[in-house]
Short mmCIF file of C-alpha atoms in Angstrom, two decimals:
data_model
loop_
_atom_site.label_atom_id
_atom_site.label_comp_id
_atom_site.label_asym_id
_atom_site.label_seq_id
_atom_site.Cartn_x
_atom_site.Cartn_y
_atom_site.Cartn_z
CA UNK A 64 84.84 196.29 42.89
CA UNK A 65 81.98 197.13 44.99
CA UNK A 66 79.37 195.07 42.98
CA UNK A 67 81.91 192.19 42.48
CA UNK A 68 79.42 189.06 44.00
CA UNK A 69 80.77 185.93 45.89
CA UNK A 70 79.77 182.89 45.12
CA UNK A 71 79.95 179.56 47.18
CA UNK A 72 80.94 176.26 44.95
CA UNK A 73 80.63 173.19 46.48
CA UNK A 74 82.16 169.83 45.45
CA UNK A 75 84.29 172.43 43.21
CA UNK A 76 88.19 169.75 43.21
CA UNK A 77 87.72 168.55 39.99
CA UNK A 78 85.29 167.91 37.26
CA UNK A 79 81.50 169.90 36.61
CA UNK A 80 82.66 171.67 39.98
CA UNK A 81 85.42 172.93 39.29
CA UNK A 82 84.70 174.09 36.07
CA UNK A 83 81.77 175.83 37.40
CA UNK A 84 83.84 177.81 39.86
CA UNK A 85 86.37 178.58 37.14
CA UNK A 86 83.64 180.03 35.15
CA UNK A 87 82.81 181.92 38.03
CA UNK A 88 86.52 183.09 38.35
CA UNK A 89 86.69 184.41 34.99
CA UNK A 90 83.46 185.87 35.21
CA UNK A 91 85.28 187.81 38.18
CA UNK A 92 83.11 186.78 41.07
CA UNK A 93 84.56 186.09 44.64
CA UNK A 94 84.53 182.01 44.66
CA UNK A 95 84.21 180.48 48.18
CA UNK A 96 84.99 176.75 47.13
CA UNK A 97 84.76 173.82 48.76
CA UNK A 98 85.75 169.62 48.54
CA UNK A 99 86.55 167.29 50.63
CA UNK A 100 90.61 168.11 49.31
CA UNK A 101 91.91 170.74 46.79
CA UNK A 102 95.58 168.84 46.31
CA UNK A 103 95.03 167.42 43.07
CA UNK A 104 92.55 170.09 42.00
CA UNK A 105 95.04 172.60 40.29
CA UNK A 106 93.52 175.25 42.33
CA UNK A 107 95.48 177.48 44.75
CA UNK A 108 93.96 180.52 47.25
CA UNK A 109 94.16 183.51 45.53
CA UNK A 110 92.69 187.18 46.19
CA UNK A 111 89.30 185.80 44.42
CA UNK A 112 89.37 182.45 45.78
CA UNK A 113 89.14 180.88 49.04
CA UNK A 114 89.45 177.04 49.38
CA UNK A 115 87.79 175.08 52.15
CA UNK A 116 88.12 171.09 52.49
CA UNK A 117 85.74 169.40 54.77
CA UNK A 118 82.79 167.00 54.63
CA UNK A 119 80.15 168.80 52.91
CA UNK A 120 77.71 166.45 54.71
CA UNK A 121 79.02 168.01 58.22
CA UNK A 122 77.07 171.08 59.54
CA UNK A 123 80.41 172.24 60.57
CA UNK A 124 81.70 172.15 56.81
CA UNK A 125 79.13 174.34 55.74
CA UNK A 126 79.71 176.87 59.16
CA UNK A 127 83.37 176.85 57.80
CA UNK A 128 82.45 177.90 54.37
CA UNK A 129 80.31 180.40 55.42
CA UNK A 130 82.64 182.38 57.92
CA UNK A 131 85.24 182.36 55.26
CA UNK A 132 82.95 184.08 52.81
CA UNK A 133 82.03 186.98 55.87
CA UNK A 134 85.60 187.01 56.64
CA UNK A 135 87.31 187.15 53.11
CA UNK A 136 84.57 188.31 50.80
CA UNK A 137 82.08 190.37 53.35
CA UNK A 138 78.81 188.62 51.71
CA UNK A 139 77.41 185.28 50.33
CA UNK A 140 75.45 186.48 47.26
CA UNK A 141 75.09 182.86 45.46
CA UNK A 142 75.46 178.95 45.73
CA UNK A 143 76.01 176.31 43.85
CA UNK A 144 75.20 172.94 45.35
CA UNK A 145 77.54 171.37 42.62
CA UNK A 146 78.77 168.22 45.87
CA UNK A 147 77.15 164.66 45.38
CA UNK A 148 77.82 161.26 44.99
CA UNK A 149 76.58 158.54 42.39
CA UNK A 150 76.38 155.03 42.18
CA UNK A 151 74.28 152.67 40.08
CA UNK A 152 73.16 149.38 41.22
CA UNK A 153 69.76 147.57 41.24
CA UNK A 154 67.10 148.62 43.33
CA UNK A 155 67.44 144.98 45.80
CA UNK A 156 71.59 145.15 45.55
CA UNK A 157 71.36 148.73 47.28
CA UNK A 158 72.02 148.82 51.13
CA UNK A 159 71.41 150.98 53.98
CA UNK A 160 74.48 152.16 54.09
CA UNK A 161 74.56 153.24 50.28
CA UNK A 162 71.47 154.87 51.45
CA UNK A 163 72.88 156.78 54.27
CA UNK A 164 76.19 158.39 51.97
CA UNK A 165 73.68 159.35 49.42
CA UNK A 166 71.32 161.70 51.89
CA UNK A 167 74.24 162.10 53.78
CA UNK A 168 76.14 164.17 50.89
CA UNK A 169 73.30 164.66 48.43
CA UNK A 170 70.52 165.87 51.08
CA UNK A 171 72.37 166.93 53.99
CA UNK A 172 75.12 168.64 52.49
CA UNK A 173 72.45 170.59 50.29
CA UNK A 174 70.32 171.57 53.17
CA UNK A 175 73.43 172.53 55.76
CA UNK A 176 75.37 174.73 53.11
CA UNK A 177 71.63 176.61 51.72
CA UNK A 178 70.27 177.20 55.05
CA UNK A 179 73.18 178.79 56.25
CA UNK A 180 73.79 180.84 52.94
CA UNK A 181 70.01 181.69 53.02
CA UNK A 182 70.65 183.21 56.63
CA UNK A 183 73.28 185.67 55.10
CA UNK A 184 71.27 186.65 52.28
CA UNK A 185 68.45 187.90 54.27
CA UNK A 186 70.32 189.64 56.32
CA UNK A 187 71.98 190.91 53.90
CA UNK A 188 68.64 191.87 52.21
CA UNK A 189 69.43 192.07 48.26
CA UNK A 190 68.36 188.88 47.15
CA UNK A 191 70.47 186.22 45.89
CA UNK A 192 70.49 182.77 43.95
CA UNK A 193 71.16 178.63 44.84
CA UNK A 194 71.26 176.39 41.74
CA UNK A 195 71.96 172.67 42.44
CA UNK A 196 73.03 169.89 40.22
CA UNK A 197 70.27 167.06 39.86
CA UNK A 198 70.41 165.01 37.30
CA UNK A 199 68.31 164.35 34.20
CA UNK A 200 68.04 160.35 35.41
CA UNK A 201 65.69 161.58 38.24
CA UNK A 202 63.14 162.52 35.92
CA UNK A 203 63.66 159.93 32.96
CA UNK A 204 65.03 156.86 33.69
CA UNK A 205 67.34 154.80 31.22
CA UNK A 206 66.88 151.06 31.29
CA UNK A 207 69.88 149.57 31.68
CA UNK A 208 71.31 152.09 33.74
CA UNK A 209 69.15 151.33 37.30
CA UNK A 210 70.02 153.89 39.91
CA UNK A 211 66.69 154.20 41.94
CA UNK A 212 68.10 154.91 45.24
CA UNK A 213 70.71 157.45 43.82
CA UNK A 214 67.71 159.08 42.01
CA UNK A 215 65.39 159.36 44.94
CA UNK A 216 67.86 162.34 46.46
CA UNK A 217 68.46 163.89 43.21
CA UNK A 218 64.83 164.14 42.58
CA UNK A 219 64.15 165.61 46.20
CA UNK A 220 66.72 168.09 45.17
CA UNK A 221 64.38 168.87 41.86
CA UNK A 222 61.31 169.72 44.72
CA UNK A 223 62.90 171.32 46.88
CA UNK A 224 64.14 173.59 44.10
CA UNK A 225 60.56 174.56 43.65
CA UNK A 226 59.18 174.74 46.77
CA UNK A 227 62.28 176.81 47.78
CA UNK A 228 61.66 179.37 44.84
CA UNK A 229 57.89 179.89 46.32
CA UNK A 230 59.42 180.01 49.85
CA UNK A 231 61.79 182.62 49.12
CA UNK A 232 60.64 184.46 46.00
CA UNK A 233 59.33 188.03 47.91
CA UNK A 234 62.98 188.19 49.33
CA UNK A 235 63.86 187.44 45.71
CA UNK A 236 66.81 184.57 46.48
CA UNK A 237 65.59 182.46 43.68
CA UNK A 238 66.42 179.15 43.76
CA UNK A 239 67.06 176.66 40.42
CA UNK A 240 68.43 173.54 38.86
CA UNK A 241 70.20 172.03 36.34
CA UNK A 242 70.04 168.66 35.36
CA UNK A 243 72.99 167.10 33.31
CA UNK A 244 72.78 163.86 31.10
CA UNK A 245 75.96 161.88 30.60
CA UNK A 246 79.06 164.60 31.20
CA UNK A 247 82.15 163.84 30.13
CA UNK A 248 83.35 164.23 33.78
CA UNK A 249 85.41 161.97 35.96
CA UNK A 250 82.69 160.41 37.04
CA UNK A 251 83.11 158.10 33.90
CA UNK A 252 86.25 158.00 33.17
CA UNK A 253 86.24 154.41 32.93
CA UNK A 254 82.93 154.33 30.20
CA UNK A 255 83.54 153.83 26.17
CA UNK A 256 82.63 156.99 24.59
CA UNK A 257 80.28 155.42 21.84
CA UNK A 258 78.45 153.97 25.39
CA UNK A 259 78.17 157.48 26.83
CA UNK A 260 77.01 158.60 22.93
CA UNK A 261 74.17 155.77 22.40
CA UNK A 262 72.40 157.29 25.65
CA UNK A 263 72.14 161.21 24.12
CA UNK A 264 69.19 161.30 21.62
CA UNK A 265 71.88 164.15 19.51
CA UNK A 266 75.00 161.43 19.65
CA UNK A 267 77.07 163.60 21.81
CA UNK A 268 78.89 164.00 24.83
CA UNK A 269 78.33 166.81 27.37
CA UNK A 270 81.51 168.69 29.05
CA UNK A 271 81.71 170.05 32.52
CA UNK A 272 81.92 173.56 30.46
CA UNK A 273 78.54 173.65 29.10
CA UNK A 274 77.21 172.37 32.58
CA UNK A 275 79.37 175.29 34.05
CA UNK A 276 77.21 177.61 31.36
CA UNK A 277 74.43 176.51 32.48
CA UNK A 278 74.50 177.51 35.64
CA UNK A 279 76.42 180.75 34.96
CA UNK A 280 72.93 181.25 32.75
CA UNK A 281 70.50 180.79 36.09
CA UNK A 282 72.64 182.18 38.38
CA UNK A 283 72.68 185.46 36.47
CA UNK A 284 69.18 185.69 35.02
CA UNK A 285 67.59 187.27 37.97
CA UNK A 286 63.58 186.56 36.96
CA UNK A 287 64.47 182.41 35.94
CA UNK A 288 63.27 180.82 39.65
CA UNK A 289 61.92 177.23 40.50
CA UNK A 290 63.23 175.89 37.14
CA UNK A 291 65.00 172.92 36.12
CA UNK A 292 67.26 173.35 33.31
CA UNK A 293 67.95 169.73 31.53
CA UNK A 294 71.23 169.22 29.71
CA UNK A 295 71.13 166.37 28.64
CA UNK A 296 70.58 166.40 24.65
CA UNK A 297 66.99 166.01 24.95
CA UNK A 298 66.95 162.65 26.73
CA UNK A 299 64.48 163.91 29.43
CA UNK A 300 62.26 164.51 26.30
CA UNK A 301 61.10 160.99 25.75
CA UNK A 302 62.50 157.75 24.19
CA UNK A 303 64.42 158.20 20.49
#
C-alpha cells in the first residue's frame, strides 16, 4: 500500500505495549517494535512487523530500530515511546541507583529513539507524530502510593511533550501524551482488584486496550499536538 505508515513501538513484549502495537497491526500500519526480549511476547516477525530486542536506554538500541524501519519499511512515520520502568518507594528509601535506571530507560531511552526518528521524518519531509506514555501520578499524586523519584521522569516526559510540539510544529511532527491511571497491566499483577478500584474516582479498572485507543486517537488526529491525554477515570481531576 503506498500510504500504509510505519510505526515504531517501544517497550511493545507484553502489556500497554504490546497492545498498542497490536492495535497498530490491525489498523494495518508497518510496526517496528522493540523490548528488551520478544520470547514470551506471543509476537513473531511477520511482513508488517519487525522485532528488535535491545536496551532501549542504549543509543545503539534506538540506531538498530531505526535502520530496520529504512531497511524493512522505507520510512519512520510515527513513535510511540510506550518503554519505562516503575517503582514506588518513599522519597528518603530511593537511591542513586534507582535514580540512574529510571532516566536511564524513562529519559534516555525517550530522547535516543525520538531524536533519531525525528531525523527521518524531516528528511523525509511529511510530518509525522511521537506520543509517549506518562502517567497520570506525575500530575496528581495519590497519598499512599509515594513515587516521587519515578514521577520526576514521567513528568519531564509531560514537558518535553510540549516544548517538542512548539519545536517541531511548522514541520508538522506533532508530538503528544497520554497519561494512564491504574491499568490492568502486568505491572500489577500482584495488586487486589478492589485496591486498584478504590484509586479510580468511576470504580474501574483500565485495560492496556483503551490505553492502546488512546494513542491510536493522537497518533491519527493530525491537528491534536502538545497535549496530554489522561486516562485515568478522572483521578487527575481532583480528590473524590
Amino acid at each position: 500500500m503506498a500510504d500504509q505508515k510505519t510505526i515504531v513501538v517501544t517497550g511493545a513484549s507484553h502489556g500497554i505495549g504490546a497492545a498498542i502495537a497490536q492495535a497498530f497491526l490491525d489498523r494495518s500500519y508497518r510496526v517496528v517494535a522493540t523490548a528488551r526480549s520478544f520470547s514470551q511476547s506471543g509476537f513473531a516477525p511477520s511482513p508488517n512487523l519487525a522485532l528488535v530486542e535491545g536496551d532501549i536506554g542504549q543509543a545503539s538500541t534506538a540506531e538498530n530500530v531505526t535502520q530496520t524501519a529504512i531497511r524493512q519499511f522505507g520510512s519512520i512515520d510515527h513513535v510511540v515511546n510506550d518503554a519505562g520502568i516503575y517503582f514506588s518507594k518513599p522519597f528518603t528509601d530511593y537511591t542513586i541507583d534507582d535514580f540512574r535506571r529510571f532516566v536511564s530507560v524513562n529519559l534516555e531511552g525517550f530522547i535516543f529513539i525520538t531524536q533519531a526518528a525525528v531525523r527521518q521524518m524531516l528528511a523525509q519531509g511529511r510530518g509525522g507524530s511521537v506520543t509517549t506514555i506518562s502517567a497520570a501520578l506525575a500530575g496528581n499524586p495519590i497519598a499512599g502510593s509515594p513515587a516521587s523519584i519515578a514521577m520526576m521522569t514521567k513528568g519531564a516526559l509531560n514537558t518535553a511533550t510540549l516544548s517538542l510540539a512548539n519545536e517541531y510544529a511548522k514541520p508538522k511532527i506533532r508530538f503528544n501524551a497520554v497519561a494512564p491511571g491504574v491499568v490492568d497491566s502486568p505491572l500489577h499483577k500482584n495488586e487486589p482488584e478492589d485496591a486498584m478500584t478504590a484509586r479510580s474516582p468511576m470504580g474501574t479498572v483500565t485495560t492496556s486496550s483503551d490505553i492502546a485507543a488512546a494513542v491510536v486517537y493522537l497518533t491519527e488526529a493530525s491537528h491534536i499536538t502538545g497535549q496530554v491525554l489522561y486516562v485515568d477515570d478522572g483521578a487527575h481531576a481532583g480528590k473524590w
